[in-house]
Tab-separated table of C-alpha atoms in Angstrom:
chain	number	residue	atom	x	y	z
A	1	MET	CA	7.115	74.145	147.227
A	2	TYR	CA	7.866	71.377	144.821
A	3	ASN	CA	5.401	73.297	142.799
A	4	THR	CA	7.055	76.545	143.195
A	5	GLY	CA	9.908	78.043	140.536
A	6	VAL	CA	13.568	77.188	141.788
A	7	ILE	CA	14.860	80.705	141.489
A	8	LEU	CA	11.935	81.481	143.830
A	9	GLN	CA	13.209	78.957	146.004
A	10	ILE	CA	16.741	80.160	145.866
A	11	GLN	CA	15.406	83.718	146.580
A	12	ALA	CA	12.887	83.043	149.759
A	13	THR	CA	15.452	80.366	151.092
A	14	TYR	CA	18.798	82.518	150.224
A	15	ASN	CA	19.383	84.112	153.951
A	16	GLN	CA	18.990	80.397	155.166
A	17	LEU	CA	22.011	79.430	153.218
A	18	THR	CA	25.642	78.882	153.963
A	19	ARG	CA	28.374	81.205	153.408
A	20	ALA	CA	29.172	77.916	150.870
A	21	GLU	CA	25.585	77.930	149.767
A	22	LYS	CA	25.194	81.360	148.777
A	23	LYS	CA	28.113	81.416	146.561
A	24	VAL	CA	26.552	78.490	144.347
A	25	ALA	CA	23.365	80.478	144.806
A	26	ASP	CA	24.465	83.769	143.111
A	27	TYR	CA	26.409	82.129	140.424
A	28	VAL	CA	23.107	80.297	139.797
A	29	LEU	CA	21.452	83.551	139.837
A	30	GLN	CA	24.107	85.226	137.495
A	31	ASN	CA	24.287	82.390	135.230
A	32	LYS	CA	20.981	80.229	134.737
A	33	THR	CA	21.439	78.992	131.348
A	34	GLY	CA	25.156	77.881	131.159
A	35	VAL	CA	24.391	76.326	135.222
A	36	LEU	CA	22.042	73.560	132.955
A	37	TYR	CA	25.101	72.662	131.554
A	38	MET	CA	27.509	72.046	133.653
A	39	SER	CA	28.226	68.801	135.858
A	40	ILE	CA	28.666	69.066	139.517
A	41	THR	CA	32.266	69.623	139.773
A	42	ASP	CA	32.285	72.568	137.134
A	43	LEU	CA	29.517	74.378	139.236
A	44	ALA	CA	31.915	73.513	142.506
A	45	ASP	CA	34.623	75.109	140.993
A	46	ALA	CA	33.196	77.926	139.346
A	47	CYS	CA	31.518	78.646	142.233
A	48	GLU	CA	35.410	77.858	144.873
A	49	VAL	CA	33.775	74.822	146.833
A	50	GLY	CA	33.171	71.928	147.211
A	51	ASP	CA	30.776	69.349	145.506
A	52	ALA	CA	29.989	68.859	148.748
A	53	SER	CA	29.006	71.963	149.391
A	54	VAL	CA	27.043	71.914	145.930
A	55	TYR	CA	24.993	68.762	147.134
A	56	ARG	CA	23.800	70.558	150.603
A	57	PHE	CA	22.519	73.931	148.317
A	58	CYS	CA	20.323	71.780	146.144
A	59	ARG	CA	19.331	70.098	149.243
A	60	THR	CA	18.757	73.330	151.026
A	61	LEU	CA	16.201	73.480	148.337
A	62	GLY	CA	14.689	70.510	149.488
A	63	LEU	CA	15.533	68.731	146.927
A	64	GLN	CA	16.937	65.064	146.067
A	65	GLY	CA	20.442	66.653	144.591
A	66	TYR	CA	22.204	67.934	141.441
A	67	GLN	CA	19.701	66.309	138.765
A	68	GLU	CA	16.985	67.164	140.752
A	69	PHE	CA	18.376	70.521	140.670
A	70	LYS	CA	18.596	71.396	137.228
A	71	MET	CA	15.872	69.700	136.314
A	72	LYS	CA	13.445	71.826	137.964
A	73	LEU	CA	16.237	75.357	137.070
A	74	SER	CA	15.247	74.092	133.547
A	75	LEU	CA	11.343	73.881	133.780
A	76	SER	CA	11.894	77.064	135.410
A	77	LEU	CA	13.931	78.911	132.680
A	78	SER	CA	10.982	76.696	129.671
A	79	GLU	CA	8.276	78.178	132.192
A	80	ASP	CA	9.994	81.572	131.429
A	81	GLU	CA	10.753	81.476	128.056
A	82	GLU	CA	6.756	80.225	127.151
A	83	ARG	CA	5.690	83.891	128.810
A	84	ARG	CA	8.319	85.842	126.039
A	85	ASP	CA	7.178	83.888	123.085
A	86	PRO	CA	3.696	82.269	123.669
A	87	SER	CA	2.904	81.753	120.107
A	88	GLY	CA	4.245	78.353	120.844
A	89	GLU	CA	4.378	78.476	116.321
A	90	ASP	CA	6.492	74.970	115.403
A	91	ASP	CA	8.999	75.032	111.977
A	92	ASP	CA	8.176	73.540	109.059
A	93	GLU	CA	8.797	69.932	108.325
A	94	GLU	CA	11.858	71.878	106.357
A	95	THR	CA	13.337	73.775	108.837
A	96	LEU	CA	12.613	71.084	111.306
A	97	ALA	CA	14.330	68.679	109.167
A	98	TYR	CA	17.070	70.814	108.762
A	99	ARG	CA	17.496	72.444	112.139
A	100	VAL	CA	17.554	68.318	113.217
A	101	MET	CA	20.892	67.180	110.817
A	102	GLY	CA	22.534	70.625	112.134
A	103	MET	CA	22.063	69.192	115.696
A	104	HIS	CA	23.253	65.483	114.590
A	105	MET	CA	25.995	67.170	112.987
A	106	ASN	CA	27.057	69.841	115.628
A	107	ALA	CA	27.409	66.860	117.592
A	108	ILE	CA	29.472	64.934	115.895
A	109	ARG	CA	31.621	68.140	115.088
A	110	GLU	CA	32.211	68.949	118.439
A	111	SER	CA	32.821	65.699	118.954
A	112	TYR	CA	35.511	65.537	116.503
A	113	MET	CA	37.715	68.582	118.121
A	114	LEU	CA	37.551	67.793	121.730
A	115	ILE	CA	39.332	64.366	121.226
A	116	ASP	CA	42.472	64.193	122.525
A	117	HIS	CA	44.478	62.456	120.601
A	118	ASN	CA	47.227	60.945	123.441
A	119	MET	CA	43.962	59.474	125.098
A	120	PHE	CA	42.611	58.660	122.362
A	121	ASP	CA	45.538	55.942	121.608
A	122	THR	CA	45.631	55.302	125.030
A	123	VAL	CA	42.349	53.469	125.536
A	124	VAL	CA	42.657	51.841	122.247
A	125	GLN	CA	46.449	50.945	123.639
A	126	MET	CA	43.975	49.525	126.959
A	127	MET	CA	41.742	47.371	124.729
A	128	GLU	CA	44.052	46.143	122.852
A	129	ALA	CA	45.845	44.992	126.244
A	130	ALA	CA	42.357	43.394	128.248
A	131	ARG	CA	41.546	40.326	128.643
A	132	ARG	CA	37.814	41.684	128.323
A	133	ILE	CA	36.136	44.393	128.193
A	134	PHE	CA	33.245	45.317	129.391
A	135	PHE	CA	31.039	48.148	127.603
A	136	PHE	CA	28.296	49.878	130.875
A	137	GLY	CA	25.598	52.637	131.194
A	138	VAL	CA	22.660	53.220	132.617
A	139	GLY	CA	19.158	54.039	131.131
A	140	ASP	CA	20.207	55.617	127.531
A	141	SER	CA	23.864	55.574	128.386
A	142	LEU	CA	23.079	51.739	127.798
A	143	LEU	CA	21.823	51.590	124.324
A	144	THR	CA	25.028	52.836	123.085
A	145	ALA	CA	26.916	50.616	125.316
A	146	GLU	CA	25.119	47.525	123.559
A	147	GLU	CA	25.905	49.534	120.041
A	148	ALA	CA	29.412	49.002	120.611
A	149	ARG	CA	29.086	46.117	122.488
A	150	ASN	CA	27.655	44.612	119.152
A	151	LYS	CA	30.120	46.289	117.269
A	152	PHE	CA	32.914	44.817	118.596
A	153	LEU	CA	31.879	41.942	118.138
A	154	ARG	CA	31.506	41.517	115.165
A	155	ILE	CA	35.836	41.542	115.373
A	156	THR	CA	36.030	40.204	119.011
A	157	GLY	CA	35.198	37.782	120.922
A	158	LYS	CA	36.041	39.467	124.629
A	159	VAL	CA	34.082	42.589	124.926
A	160	ILE	CA	30.725	42.056	127.163
A	161	CYS	CA	27.748	44.071	127.611
A	162	ILE	CA	25.697	43.991	131.540
A	163	SER	CA	22.255	46.330	131.492
A	164	ASP	CA	20.908	45.433	134.835
A	165	PRO	CA	23.830	48.246	137.997
A	166	HIS	CA	23.375	45.462	140.003
A	167	MET	CA	24.486	42.865	138.133
A	168	GLN	CA	27.675	45.132	136.408
A	169	SER	CA	28.993	45.664	140.375
A	170	MET	CA	28.929	41.560	140.851
A	171	ALA	CA	31.310	41.935	137.365
A	172	VAL	CA	33.502	44.214	138.154
A	173	SER	CA	34.223	42.846	141.994
A	174	THR	CA	35.388	39.780	139.851
A	175	ALA	CA	37.620	41.585	137.540
A	176	THR	CA	40.826	41.945	137.555
A	177	GLU	CA	44.010	44.677	136.367
A	178	GLU	CA	43.413	42.799	133.216
A	179	ASP	CA	40.021	43.723	132.182
A	180	LEU	CA	38.933	46.780	131.109
A	181	ILE	CA	35.959	48.354	131.613
A	182	ILE	CA	34.408	50.751	129.830
A	183	ILE	CA	31.388	53.623	131.373
A	184	ILE	CA	29.403	55.565	129.207
A	185	SER	CA	27.596	58.974	130.742
A	186	TYR	CA	27.093	61.879	129.088
A	187	SER	CA	26.752	63.201	132.872
A	188	GLY	CA	29.433	61.435	134.693
A	189	ALA	CA	27.155	62.296	137.754
A	190	THR	CA	24.818	58.620	137.401
A	191	LYS	CA	25.112	57.022	141.160
A	192	ASP	CA	25.165	53.903	139.367
A	193	ASN	CA	27.692	54.243	137.314
A	194	ILE	CA	30.368	55.745	140.470
A	195	HIS	CA	29.387	52.993	141.842
A	196	VAL	CA	30.627	50.731	139.426
A	197	ALA	CA	33.351	52.938	138.797
A	198	ASN	CA	34.310	52.518	142.978
A	199	GLU	CA	34.148	49.179	142.636
A	200	ALA	CA	36.168	48.780	139.946
A	201	LYS	CA	39.224	50.602	141.140
A	202	LYS	CA	38.360	48.239	144.606
A	203	ALA	CA	39.484	45.601	142.201
A	204	GLY	CA	41.847	46.986	140.287
A	205	VAL	CA	40.324	47.228	136.551
A	206	ARG	CA	41.020	49.918	134.436
A	207	ILE	CA	38.309	52.563	133.694
A	208	ALA	CA	37.884	54.230	130.459
A	209	VAL	CA	35.333	57.455	130.184
A	210	ILE	CA	32.829	58.606	127.931
A	211	THR	CA	31.432	61.711	128.895
A	212	HIS	CA	30.459	65.088	127.953
A	213	PHE	CA	32.595	66.577	131.718
A	214	ARG	CA	35.989	66.396	131.625
A	215	LYS	CA	35.606	66.934	135.052
A	216	SER	CA	32.901	65.773	136.884
A	217	PRO	CA	33.017	62.346	140.465
A	218	LEU	CA	32.437	59.622	137.725
A	219	THR	CA	35.782	61.257	135.944
A	220	ALA	CA	37.017	61.269	138.632
A	221	TYR	CA	37.709	57.185	138.484
A	222	SER	CA	38.698	56.880	135.123
A	223	ASP	CA	42.243	56.323	133.752
A	224	ALA	CA	41.031	57.933	130.595
A	225	VAL	CA	38.585	60.121	129.927
A	226	LEU	CA	37.341	61.225	125.763
A	227	LEU	CA	34.552	63.988	125.710
A	228	CYS	CA	31.724	63.423	123.061
A	229	GLY	CA	29.886	66.735	121.994
A	230	ALA	CA	25.615	67.952	121.962
A	231	GLU	CA	25.400	69.815	124.588
A	232	GLU	CA	21.966	68.932	126.531
A	233	SER	CA	19.817	70.228	129.038
A	234	PRO	CA	17.917	67.786	131.706
A	235	LEU	CA	14.544	68.621	129.088
A	236	GLU	CA	16.463	66.414	127.216
A	237	GLY	CA	17.944	63.903	128.410
A	238	GLY	CA	18.943	60.987	126.038
A	239	SER	CA	18.631	63.119	123.101
A	240	MET	CA	19.966	61.553	119.909
A	241	SER	CA	22.017	64.804	119.442
A	242	ALA	CA	23.513	63.137	122.747
A	243	LYS	CA	24.217	59.570	121.340
A	244	MET	CA	25.415	61.141	117.971
A	245	GLY	CA	28.501	62.120	119.721
A	246	GLN	CA	28.975	58.610	122.002
A	247	LEU	CA	28.166	56.487	118.880
A	248	TYR	CA	31.363	58.883	116.891
A	249	LEU	CA	33.495	57.735	120.050
A	250	ILE	CA	32.429	54.681	119.553
A	251	ASP	CA	32.902	54.502	115.446
A	252	LEU	CA	36.228	55.975	115.715
A	253	LEU	CA	37.766	53.413	118.404
A	254	PHE	CA	36.404	50.728	116.697
A	255	GLN	CA	37.818	51.645	113.342
A	256	GLU	CA	40.906	52.392	115.154
A	257	TYR	CA	41.452	48.957	116.922
A	258	TYR	CA	40.702	47.686	113.464
A	259	ALA	CA	43.244	48.929	112.028
A	260	ARG	CA	46.066	48.227	114.467
A	261	ASN	CA	44.859	44.572	114.199
A	262	TYR	CA	43.950	43.611	111.202
A	263	LYS	CA	44.626	40.193	110.477
A	264	GLU	CA	42.797	39.234	113.923
A	265	CYS	CA	40.046	41.025	113.303
A	266	ARG	CA	39.737	40.713	109.211
A	267	GLU	CA	39.509	36.970	110.219
A	268	ASN	CA	36.903	37.356	112.927
A	269	ASN	CA	34.926	39.126	110.808
A	270	GLU	CA	34.493	36.820	107.693
A	271	LYS	CA	33.901	34.111	110.899
A	272	THR	CA	31.206	36.440	112.365
A	273	SER	CA	29.542	36.827	108.877
A	274	LYS	CA	29.454	33.946	107.813
A	275	ALA	CA	27.661	33.226	111.050
A	276	VAL	CA	24.551	34.907	110.141
A	277	VAL	CA	24.523	34.769	106.250
A	278	GLU	CA	22.434	32.289	106.344
A	279	LYS	CA	19.111	34.012	108.585
A	280	LEU	CA	18.877	36.843	105.843
A	281	PHE	CA	17.126	35.997	102.545
């Protein structure tokens, strides 16, 4: 069954689906490409069903969950595209360079246009008030979380980044309402992130999220949400464009935090710079 195109799977199992699952199937069949860029909550809302119905729909198809469903859908559409355009001609180097530059610039531009300035201000205020700031991510988003830690460590000693998801959960279980967790997740649907957010809520910890989807399982736990641009299909997971959008927001938070706490940040920046100056030739 795994080698069968997911579109054919939907058509073959349609009569076995419940009424709610058929709503999901109908929407997917009519909006194949658009679904690739939707969170599970977005799709559920579009079909006027619950998240659980979308999940059951995926399970009925013999899949582990929504992310595997999107992966198989993306593969099916890619195969269709190859059949329509089998030439396989690549861009020349100059065209490729221009196209990649455009994708990265668009990611930053979209992130700028998605900024909710009241929400942005809320995140900065939470960072200022926090005793400790944890940057968390999984997979490629962990790289962005580590970059955020590295950047803020130059101006404040209260930032922490833990790479192991189990250690993340342990850390938030002993955190308090004086702490802040910033979770970076493009999809907002990674189980490890959601588990950490759930544990943080139990502990009363404030949660900010940097993600692409306004409504997702992760944002349901958040106190503030910042949206990053760049649409990413399942086959483009960890794309540089998605990171560009995330890093743009991290840099904005850094610049604003620095400006609001200029004296302290300037002093700390000088200290951290002096601490490594002897390591440079």
